[in-house]
Amino acid sequence: MTRRGRLVLFLAAAAVVAVLLVAAFLGLPQFGGSHHPYGDRAVRAAFAHHTANAVAAVNFDQRAFDTLGEESILFAAVLGAMVLLRQTTGERRRPPRRARVSPPIRRLGMVMLPVALLVGLYVVAHGQITPGGGFQGGVVVATALHLLYVAADYGALERIRPLSPYEIGDAAGEAAYVVTGISTVLAGSAFLTNVLPLGTFGTLTSGGTVVLLNAAVGMEVACGVVVLLASFLDQAVEIEAPPGNNGAGPAEAAGGGGNA
Amino acid sequence: MTDALIVVALLLVAVTATAAVLNREPLRQALVLSFLGLALALLFAFVQAPDVSLSQLAVGSAVTPLMIVLTVRKVRGGSGNDARKEEER
């Protein structure tokens, strides 16, 4: 196809998409309105299952199967990153150098680390009643641990972060979600139906399976992000390319500044 | 009041997103990206989506820029002093 032909085809397709988009947007409810056909139904369903955080009810109850997909995407992505960033033949591992950190940053990091960790765990634990939940809290927990890298150095981070428990946690979080789903089938309902006692509205144990699924996602995300960042950190800080090949490949010519 | 905040956040997103695209230096881009993440988190908070705002704050303004910074450091193979500084933000 000629350049001109491609352009004509693109413009025609773009015009069709534009018309459809405008038509769809005209049919949307007004921006910032207080009623929304889907929102109203979702909130009603959330309240029926004693889940105060309607978003958590959508994620872990009404559309729990979608969330299984999302969790699996993260799981697969972390797995892929680990495989790609593993230590290959010829690469050697050198112990990370001790870094000198200015005292104010060290102090700030040491104060913020427990606070950030606690906030993350709080956000995970209260997923069914307040905004947040397993995903958000999990990422906060994982990033909180890395304050140790900022406040001290990589050696310190590695000491409190032996990787294998986090790898197991990542897999266990993913598995717990599927096992919960299978249990609901064994209990005689559809996959991931909310079959547990719903509890008292607004308490930590309310929401039935939402609590379990939220915790499973929290564990998977926290461990997954730790493992993911560890793969990147290992490559950046510890793993050295074999002599004669600094591992940068063609990018080195473009980026410049290689140490050969 | 809320409308004004939303407009400010939208403008901030537009400015930081454009800056991220126009910036050609990966390290600086990572920095701008983290500001974009912050602006988006503010926007989501103002339109009453605190759940999304929290994820955006953690992933968009911390984890993603950190991964970019670490990748740049590895690719350049240097001592990585600059990478270290960027990350301390």
mmCIF file of C-alpha atoms in Angstrom:
data_model
loop_
_atom_site.group_PDB
_atom_site.id
_atom_site.type_symbol
_atom_site.label_atom_id
_atom_site.label_comp_id
_atom_site.label_asym_id
_atom_site.label_seq_id
_atom_site.Cartn_x
_atom_site.Cartn_y
_atom_site.Cartn_z
ATOM 1 C CA MET A 1 0.000 0.000 0.000
ATOM 2 C CA THR A 2 1.322 3.428 -0.894
ATOM 3 C CA ARG A 3 1.981 6.123 1.663
ATOM 4 C CA ARG A 4 -0.977 8.073 0.333
ATOM 5 C CA GLY A 5 -3.251 5.029 0.525
ATOM 6 C CA ARG A 6 -2.261 4.395 4.128
ATOM 7 C CA LEU A 7 -2.944 8.020 5.024
ATOM 8 C CA VAL A 8 -6.401 7.917 3.421
ATOM 9 C CA LEU A 9 -7.214 4.654 5.227
ATOM 10 C CA PHE A 10 -6.013 6.105 8.543
ATOM 11 C CA LEU A 11 -8.024 9.331 8.141
ATOM 12 C CA ALA A 12 -11.178 7.396 7.262
ATOM 13 C CA ALA A 13 -10.748 5.072 10.258
ATOM 14 C CA ALA A 14 -9.903 7.971 12.570
ATOM 15 C CA ALA A 15 -13.036 9.837 11.433
ATOM 16 C CA VAL A 16 -15.207 6.801 12.214
ATOM 17 C CA VAL A 17 -13.604 6.379 15.654
ATOM 18 C CA ALA A 18 -13.995 10.112 16.354
ATOM 19 C CA VAL A 19 -17.700 10.039 15.457
ATOM 20 C CA LEU A 20 -18.288 6.973 17.644
ATOM 21 C CA LEU A 21 -16.348 8.514 20.554
ATOM 22 C CA VAL A 22 -18.289 11.785 20.378
ATOM 23 C CA ALA A 23 -21.586 9.884 20.181
ATOM 24 C CA ALA A 24 -20.589 7.766 23.195
ATOM 25 C CA PHE A 25 -19.474 10.784 25.226
ATOM 26 C CA LEU A 26 -22.752 12.590 24.522
ATOM 27 C CA GLY A 27 -24.552 9.644 26.079
ATOM 28 C CA LEU A 28 -22.521 9.785 29.311
ATOM 29 C CA PRO A 29 -23.997 11.203 32.507
ATOM 30 C CA GLN A 30 -23.021 14.808 33.270
ATOM 31 C CA PHE A 31 -19.553 15.401 34.773
ATOM 32 C CA GLY A 32 -19.694 15.457 38.561
ATOM 33 C CA GLY A 33 -23.389 14.555 38.804
ATOM 34 C CA SER A 34 -24.612 12.939 42.004
ATOM 35 C CA HIS A 35 -26.413 10.067 40.263
ATOM 36 C CA HIS A 36 -25.026 7.468 37.941
ATOM 37 C CA PRO A 37 -26.930 4.387 36.738
ATOM 38 C CA TYR A 38 -24.009 2.026 37.364
ATOM 39 C CA GLY A 39 -22.828 3.791 40.525
ATOM 40 C CA ASP A 40 -26.249 3.686 42.157
ATOM 41 C CA ARG A 41 -26.603 -0.049 41.524
ATOM 42 C CA ALA A 42 -23.036 -0.794 42.621
ATOM 43 C CA VAL A 43 -23.463 1.107 45.893
ATOM 44 C CA ARG A 44 -26.766 -0.673 46.579
ATOM 45 C CA ALA A 45 -25.108 -4.059 45.952
ATOM 46 C CA ALA A 46 -22.158 -3.080 48.159
ATOM 47 C CA PHE A 47 -24.428 -2.154 51.043
ATOM 48 C CA ALA A 48 -26.419 -5.361 50.590
ATOM 49 C CA HIS A 49 -23.173 -7.249 51.256
ATOM 50 C CA HIS A 50 -22.194 -5.075 54.229
ATOM 51 C CA THR A 51 -19.154 -3.614 52.456
ATOM 52 C CA ALA A 52 -18.691 0.042 53.403
ATOM 53 C CA ASN A 53 -16.099 0.761 50.711
ATOM 54 C CA ALA A 54 -18.160 0.429 47.531
ATOM 55 C CA VAL A 55 -14.998 0.330 45.402
ATOM 56 C CA ALA A 56 -13.778 -2.728 47.327
ATOM 57 C CA ALA A 57 -17.191 -4.323 46.843
ATOM 58 C CA VAL A 58 -16.912 -3.801 43.083
ATOM 59 C CA ASN A 59 -13.334 -5.105 42.982
ATOM 60 C CA PHE A 60 -13.592 -8.104 45.278
ATOM 61 C CA ASP A 61 -17.280 -9.036 45.218
ATOM 62 C CA GLN A 62 -19.297 -7.828 42.227
ATOM 63 C CA ARG A 63 -16.389 -8.120 39.790
ATOM 64 C CA ALA A 64 -14.064 -10.399 41.745
ATOM 65 C CA PHE A 65 -13.266 -12.398 38.608
ATOM 66 C CA ASP A 66 -11.891 -9.261 36.878
ATOM 67 C CA THR A 67 -9.626 -8.675 39.855
ATOM 68 C CA LEU A 68 -8.307 -12.231 39.593
ATOM 69 C CA GLY A 69 -7.275 -11.319 36.047
ATOM 70 C CA GLU A 70 -5.600 -8.111 37.208
ATOM 71 C CA GLU A 71 -3.787 -9.881 40.013
ATOM 72 C CA SER A 72 -2.582 -12.525 37.559
ATOM 73 C CA ILE A 73 -1.307 -9.834 35.184
ATOM 74 C CA LEU A 74 0.877 -8.420 37.959
ATOM 75 C CA PHE A 75 1.983 -11.926 38.940
ATOM 76 C CA ALA A 76 2.951 -12.762 35.359
ATOM 77 C CA ALA A 77 4.678 -9.404 34.895
ATOM 78 C CA VAL A 78 6.790 -9.890 38.039
ATOM 79 C CA LEU A 79 7.638 -13.429 36.930
ATOM 80 C CA GLY A 80 8.653 -12.175 33.492
ATOM 81 C CA ALA A 81 10.818 -9.413 34.964
ATOM 82 C CA MET A 82 12.520 -11.946 37.258
ATOM 83 C CA VAL A 83 13.315 -14.243 34.345
ATOM 84 C CA LEU A 84 14.638 -11.413 32.188
ATOM 85 C CA LEU A 85 16.693 -9.808 34.955
ATOM 86 C CA ARG A 86 18.177 -12.987 36.450
ATOM 87 C CA GLN A 87 21.912 -13.412 36.792
ATOM 88 C CA THR A 88 23.141 -15.068 33.602
ATOM 89 C CA THR A 89 26.301 -17.081 32.912
ATOM 90 C CA GLY A 90 29.411 -14.970 33.085
ATOM 91 C CA GLU A 91 27.827 -12.193 35.106
ATOM 92 C CA ARG A 92 29.292 -11.866 38.544
ATOM 93 C CA ARG A 93 27.807 -10.552 41.708
ATOM 94 C CA ARG A 94 29.838 -8.101 43.725
ATOM 95 C CA PRO A 95 28.867 -7.069 47.236
ATOM 96 C CA PRO A 96 27.228 -3.660 47.200
ATOM 97 C CA ARG A 97 29.465 -0.813 48.248
ATOM 98 C CA ARG A 98 28.624 0.952 51.465
ATOM 99 C CA ALA A 99 27.006 4.252 50.683
ATOM 100 C CA ARG A 100 27.453 7.418 52.677
ATOM 101 C CA VAL A 101 24.105 9.035 53.424
ATOM 102 C CA SER A 102 23.815 12.500 54.890
ATOM 103 C CA PRO A 103 22.519 12.374 58.493
ATOM 104 C CA PRO A 104 19.268 14.327 57.903
ATOM 105 C CA ILE A 105 18.205 11.925 55.141
ATOM 106 C CA ARG A 106 19.171 8.960 57.316
ATOM 107 C CA ARG A 107 17.120 10.298 60.243
ATOM 108 C CA LEU A 108 14.136 11.165 58.065
ATOM 109 C CA GLY A 109 14.228 7.705 56.485
ATOM 110 C CA MET A 110 14.413 5.965 59.839
ATOM 111 C CA VAL A 111 11.429 7.979 61.139
ATOM 112 C CA MET A 112 9.378 7.531 57.976
ATOM 113 C CA LEU A 113 10.013 3.815 57.522
ATOM 114 C CA PRO A 114 7.852 2.522 60.406
ATOM 115 C CA VAL A 115 5.226 5.187 59.709
ATOM 116 C CA ALA A 116 4.998 4.280 56.020
ATOM 117 C CA LEU A 117 4.962 0.557 56.838
ATOM 118 C CA LEU A 118 2.140 1.043 59.334
ATOM 119 C CA VAL A 119 0.139 3.214 56.909
ATOM 120 C CA GLY A 120 0.524 0.518 54.253
ATOM 121 C CA LEU A 121 -0.661 -2.260 56.563
ATOM 122 C CA TYR A 122 -3.527 -0.045 57.747
ATOM 123 C CA VAL A 123 -4.611 0.617 54.171
ATOM 124 C CA VAL A 124 -4.549 -3.135 53.405
ATOM 125 C CA ALA A 125 -6.428 -4.083 56.568
ATOM 126 C CA HIS A 126 -9.150 -1.443 56.143
ATOM 127 C CA GLY A 127 -9.703 -2.092 52.435
ATOM 128 C CA GLN A 128 -13.307 -3.175 52.959
ATOM 129 C CA ILE A 129 -14.332 -0.091 54.969
ATOM 130 C CA THR A 130 -12.194 2.875 53.856
ATOM 131 C CA PRO A 131 -10.622 3.918 50.533
ATOM 132 C CA GLY A 132 -7.616 1.813 49.636
ATOM 133 C CA GLY A 133 -7.224 -1.910 49.926
ATOM 134 C CA GLY A 134 -4.868 -4.699 49.014
ATOM 135 C CA PHE A 135 -3.375 -3.162 45.924
ATOM 136 C CA GLN A 136 -2.773 0.349 47.239
ATOM 137 C CA GLY A 137 -1.649 -0.784 50.683
ATOM 138 C CA GLY A 138 0.556 -3.498 49.193
ATOM 139 C CA VAL A 139 2.456 -0.993 47.070
ATOM 140 C CA VAL A 140 2.844 1.336 50.062
ATOM 141 C CA VAL A 141 4.246 -1.519 52.187
ATOM 142 C CA ALA A 142 6.704 -2.467 49.446
ATOM 143 C CA THR A 143 7.893 1.098 48.860
ATOM 144 C CA ALA A 144 8.145 1.666 52.628
ATOM 145 C CA LEU A 145 10.714 -1.145 52.897
ATOM 146 C CA HIS A 146 12.796 0.571 50.222
ATOM 147 C CA LEU A 147 13.136 3.676 52.397
ATOM 148 C CA LEU A 148 15.905 1.621 53.978
ATOM 149 C CA TYR A 149 17.802 1.761 50.691
ATOM 150 C CA VAL A 150 17.384 5.530 50.601
ATOM 151 C CA ALA A 151 18.227 6.048 54.281
ATOM 152 C CA ALA A 152 21.054 3.488 54.546
ATOM 153 C CA ASP A 153 22.327 1.392 51.646
ATOM 154 C CA TYR A 154 21.621 -1.679 49.588
ATOM 155 C CA GLY A 155 23.410 -3.962 52.036
ATOM 156 C CA ALA A 156 21.034 -2.874 54.812
ATOM 157 C CA LEU A 157 18.004 -3.457 52.602
ATOM 158 C CA GLU A 158 19.231 -6.939 51.673
ATOM 159 C CA ARG A 159 19.660 -7.889 55.319
ATOM 160 C CA ILE A 160 16.010 -7.235 56.200
ATOM 161 C CA ARG A 161 14.782 -8.535 52.877
ATOM 162 C CA PRO A 162 15.759 -12.130 52.232
ATOM 163 C CA LEU A 163 14.102 -12.624 48.896
ATOM 164 C CA SER A 164 12.708 -16.145 49.111
ATOM 165 C CA PRO A 165 9.903 -15.423 51.643
ATOM 166 C CA TYR A 166 8.727 -12.598 49.385
ATOM 167 C CA GLU A 167 8.789 -14.892 46.350
ATOM 168 C CA ILE A 168 6.703 -17.404 48.299
ATOM 169 C CA GLY A 169 4.387 -14.628 49.496
ATOM 170 C CA ASP A 170 3.863 -13.465 45.929
ATOM 171 C CA ALA A 171 2.835 -16.944 44.809
ATOM 172 C CA ALA A 172 0.808 -17.621 47.969
ATOM 173 C CA GLY A 173 -1.198 -14.399 47.507
ATOM 174 C CA GLU A 174 -2.049 -15.377 43.948
ATOM 175 C CA ALA A 175 -2.888 -18.932 45.008
ATOM 176 C CA ALA A 176 -5.032 -17.780 47.960
ATOM 177 C CA TYR A 177 -7.279 -15.846 45.576
ATOM 178 C CA VAL A 178 -7.830 -18.880 43.350
ATOM 179 C CA VAL A 179 -8.297 -21.183 46.371
ATOM 180 C CA THR A 180 -10.944 -18.809 47.790
ATOM 181 C CA GLY A 181 -12.712 -18.942 44.428
ATOM 182 C CA ILE A 182 -12.582 -22.745 44.320
ATOM 183 C CA SER A 183 -13.858 -22.934 47.915
ATOM 184 C CA THR A 184 -16.938 -20.935 46.955
ATOM 185 C CA VAL A 185 -17.550 -23.442 44.164
ATOM 186 C CA LEU A 186 -17.188 -26.308 46.668
ATOM 187 C CA ALA A 187 -19.633 -24.458 48.935
ATOM 188 C CA GLY A 188 -22.181 -24.832 46.160
ATOM 189 C CA SER A 189 -22.109 -21.371 44.543
ATOM 190 C CA ALA A 190 -20.518 -19.879 41.455
ATOM 191 C CA PHE A 191 -16.778 -19.099 41.308
ATOM 192 C CA LEU A 192 -15.933 -16.237 43.732
ATOM 193 C CA THR A 193 -19.492 -15.727 44.978
ATOM 194 C CA ASN A 194 -19.590 -14.024 48.370
ATOM 195 C CA VAL A 195 -20.664 -16.994 50.495
ATOM 196 C CA LEU A 196 -19.144 -16.126 53.890
ATOM 197 C CA PRO A 197 -21.090 -14.522 56.765
ATOM 198 C CA LEU A 198 -21.281 -10.796 55.997
ATOM 199 C CA GLY A 199 -20.586 -9.493 59.493
ATOM 200 C CA THR A 200 -21.542 -6.130 60.992
ATOM 201 C CA PHE A 201 -21.498 -3.203 58.566
ATOM 202 C CA GLY A 202 -18.430 -0.987 58.934
ATOM 203 C CA THR A 203 -16.277 -3.346 61.007
ATOM 204 C CA LEU A 204 -12.981 -4.953 59.982
ATOM 205 C CA THR A 205 -14.597 -8.355 59.508
ATOM 206 C CA SER A 206 -17.528 -7.139 57.400
ATOM 207 C CA GLY A 207 -17.907 -8.017 53.734
ATOM 208 C CA GLY A 208 -17.516 -11.809 53.728
ATOM 209 C CA THR A 209 -15.027 -12.973 51.086
ATOM 210 C CA VAL A 210 -14.033 -9.339 50.390
ATOM 211 C CA VAL A 211 -11.802 -9.488 53.488
ATOM 212 C CA LEU A 212 -9.999 -12.641 52.307
ATOM 213 C CA LEU A 213 -9.588 -11.569 48.698
ATOM 214 C CA ASN A 214 -8.401 -8.122 49.773
ATOM 215 C CA ALA A 215 -5.779 -9.664 52.056
ATOM 216 C CA ALA A 216 -4.672 -12.075 49.319
ATOM 217 C CA VAL A 217 -4.189 -9.202 46.876
ATOM 218 C CA GLY A 218 -2.393 -7.178 49.546
ATOM 219 C CA MET A 219 0.100 -9.958 50.135
ATOM 220 C CA GLU A 220 0.614 -10.645 46.434
ATOM 221 C CA VAL A 221 1.133 -6.982 45.554
ATOM 222 C CA ALA A 222 3.439 -6.181 48.485
ATOM 223 C CA CYS A 223 5.627 -9.253 47.866
ATOM 224 C CA GLY A 224 5.428 -8.904 44.083
ATOM 225 C CA VAL A 225 6.590 -5.274 44.091
ATOM 226 C CA VAL A 226 9.420 -6.109 46.528
ATOM 227 C CA VAL A 227 10.575 -8.954 44.249
ATOM 228 C CA LEU A 228 10.193 -6.768 41.159
ATOM 229 C CA LEU A 229 12.241 -3.913 42.606
ATOM 230 C CA ALA A 230 14.785 -6.424 43.925
ATOM 231 C CA SER A 231 15.352 -7.723 40.381
ATOM 232 C CA PHE A 232 15.965 -4.174 39.170
ATOM 233 C CA LEU A 233 18.133 -3.248 42.163
ATOM 234 C CA ASP A 234 20.236 -6.415 41.809
ATOM 235 C CA GLN A 235 20.941 -5.574 38.191
ATOM 236 C CA ALA A 236 21.700 -1.929 38.915
ATOM 237 C CA VAL A 237 23.766 -2.377 42.082
ATOM 238 C CA GLU A 238 25.182 -5.886 42.326
ATOM 239 C CA ILE A 239 25.341 -7.783 39.082
ATOM 240 C CA GLU A 240 28.311 -7.018 36.865
ATOM 241 C CA ALA A 241 28.616 -7.941 33.227
ATOM 242 C CA PRO A 242 31.449 -10.327 32.309
ATOM 243 C CA PRO A 243 34.722 -8.580 31.431
ATOM 244 C CA GLY A 244 34.932 -7.389 27.850
ATOM 245 C CA ASN A 245 31.188 -6.882 27.616
ATOM 246 C CA ASN A 246 29.705 -4.299 29.883
ATOM 247 C CA GLY A 247 26.200 -5.488 29.200
ATOM 248 C CA ALA A 248 25.032 -2.190 27.841
ATOM 249 C CA GLY A 249 25.061 -3.368 24.231
ATOM 250 C CA PRO A 250 23.948 -0.981 21.536
ATOM 251 C CA ALA A 251 22.245 1.285 24.065
ATOM 252 C CA GLU A 252 25.665 2.230 25.372
ATOM 253 C CA ALA A 253 26.578 3.998 22.167
ATOM 254 C CA ALA A 254 23.384 6.012 22.340
ATOM 255 C CA GLY A 255 23.447 6.702 26.051
ATOM 256 C CA GLY A 256 27.174 7.352 26.319
ATOM 257 C CA GLY A 257 29.130 7.392 29.539
ATOM 258 C CA GLY A 258 29.933 3.651 29.652
ATOM 259 C CA ASN A 259 32.739 2.615 31.987
ATOM 260 C CA ALA A 260 34.071 -0.122 29.639
ATOM 261 C CA MET B 1 -14.116 25.577 45.044
ATOM 262 C CA THR B 2 -13.831 21.936 43.998
ATOM 263 C CA ASP B 3 -14.200 22.939 40.349
ATOM 264 C CA ALA B 4 -11.310 25.375 40.689
ATOM 265 C CA LEU B 5 -9.133 22.663 42.235
ATOM 266 C CA ILE B 6 -10.049 20.247 39.435
ATOM 267 C CA VAL B 7 -9.130 22.852 36.795
ATOM 268 C CA VAL B 8 -5.788 23.535 38.514
ATOM 269 C CA ALA B 9 -5.031 19.803 38.741
ATOM 270 C CA LEU B 10 -5.983 19.284 35.084
ATOM 271 C CA LEU B 11 -3.662 22.111 34.011
ATOM 272 C CA LEU B 12 -0.883 20.662 36.160
ATOM 273 C CA VAL B 13 -1.381 17.253 34.518
ATOM 274 C CA ALA B 14 -1.315 18.805 31.036
ATOM 275 C CA VAL B 15 1.884 20.760 31.790
ATOM 276 C CA THR B 16 3.785 17.879 33.446
ATOM 277 C CA ALA B 17 2.652 15.350 30.812
ATOM 278 C CA THR B 18 3.820 17.657 27.998
ATOM 279 C CA ALA B 19 7.105 18.207 29.825
ATOM 280 C CA ALA B 20 7.584 14.439 30.175
ATOM 281 C CA VAL B 21 7.084 13.974 26.430
ATOM 282 C CA LEU B 22 9.319 16.883 25.404
ATOM 283 C CA ASN B 23 12.138 15.916 27.774
ATOM 284 C CA ARG B 24 14.637 13.671 25.980
ATOM 285 C CA GLU B 25 16.967 12.899 28.887
ATOM 286 C CA PRO B 26 15.795 9.660 30.592
ATOM 287 C CA LEU B 27 16.834 10.599 34.125
ATOM 288 C CA ARG B 28 15.157 13.982 33.975
ATOM 289 C CA GLN B 29 12.177 12.293 32.319
ATOM 290 C CA ALA B 30 11.836 9.954 35.311
ATOM 291 C CA LEU B 31 11.796 12.974 37.609
ATOM 292 C CA VAL B 32 9.147 14.744 35.518
ATOM 293 C CA LEU B 33 7.165 11.486 35.380
ATOM 294 C CA SER B 34 7.056 11.391 39.153
ATOM 295 C CA PHE B 35 5.681 14.949 39.201
ATOM 296 C CA LEU B 36 3.098 13.845 36.632
ATOM 297 C CA GLY B 37 2.179 10.986 38.959
ATOM 298 C CA LEU B 38 1.725 13.445 41.810
ATOM 299 C CA ALA B 39 -0.439 15.756 39.662
ATOM 300 C CA LEU B 40 -2.613 12.815 38.582
ATOM 301 C CA ALA B 41 -2.951 11.666 42.201
ATOM 302 C CA LEU B 42 -4.154 15.175 43.140
ATOM 303 C CA LEU B 43 -6.617 15.177 40.242
ATOM 304 C CA PHE B 44 -8.038 11.789 41.246
ATOM 305 C CA ALA B 45 -8.362 12.937 44.849
ATOM 306 C CA PHE B 46 -10.235 16.087 43.763
ATOM 307 C CA VAL B 47 -12.722 14.108 41.655
ATOM 308 C CA GLN B 48 -13.395 11.951 44.724
ATOM 309 C CA ALA B 49 -11.559 8.800 43.666
ATOM 310 C CA PRO B 50 -9.259 8.296 46.671
ATOM 311 C CA ASP B 51 -8.697 4.621 45.843
ATOM 312 C CA VAL B 52 -7.291 5.420 42.418
ATOM 313 C CA SER B 53 -5.392 8.364 43.855
ATOM 314 C CA LEU B 54 -3.584 6.117 46.339
ATOM 315 C CA SER B 55 -2.515 3.642 43.643
ATOM 316 C CA GLN B 56 -1.424 6.477 41.387
ATOM 317 C CA LEU B 57 0.639 8.039 44.159
ATOM 318 C CA ALA B 58 2.450 4.796 44.985
ATOM 319 C CA VAL B 59 2.921 3.402 41.483
ATOM 320 C CA GLY B 60 3.068 6.531 39.336
ATOM 321 C CA SER B 61 5.212 8.777 41.475
ATOM 322 C CA ALA B 62 7.421 6.236 43.279
ATOM 323 C CA VAL B 63 7.771 2.759 41.755
ATOM 324 C CA THR B 64 7.761 3.587 38.026
ATOM 325 C CA PRO B 65 10.333 6.440 38.211
ATOM 326 C CA LEU B 66 12.504 4.274 40.480
ATOM 327 C CA MET B 67 12.463 1.446 37.929
ATOM 328 C CA ILE B 68 13.391 3.879 35.150
ATOM 329 C CA VAL B 69 16.224 5.357 37.224
ATOM 330 C CA LEU B 70 17.596 1.889 38.047
ATOM 331 C CA THR B 71 17.384 0.837 34.394
ATOM 332 C CA VAL B 72 19.231 3.972 33.270
ATOM 333 C CA ARG B 73 21.910 3.324 35.872
ATOM 334 C CA LYS B 74 22.371 -0.264 34.677
ATOM 335 C CA VAL B 75 22.445 0.664 31.000
ATOM 336 C CA ARG B 76 25.007 3.408 31.530
ATOM 337 C CA GLY B 77 27.070 1.122 33.750
ATOM 338 C CA GLY B 78 28.524 4.057 35.669
ATOM 339 C CA SER B 79 29.008 4.448 39.387
ATOM 340 C CA GLY B 80 25.429 5.614 39.559
ATOM 341 C CA ASN B 81 25.873 8.588 41.827
ATOM 342 C CA ASP B 82 23.335 10.576 39.854
ATOM 343 C CA ALA B 83 20.861 7.704 39.970
ATOM 344 C CA ARG B 84 21.188 7.587 43.719
ATOM 345 C CA LYS B 85 20.397 11.278 44.044
ATOM 346 C CA GLU B 86 17.352 11.087 41.819
ATOM 347 C CA GLU B 87 15.936 8.284 43.831
ATOM 348 C CA GLU B 88 16.109 10.080 47.135
ATOM 349 C CA ARG B 89 13.324 12.350 46.160
#
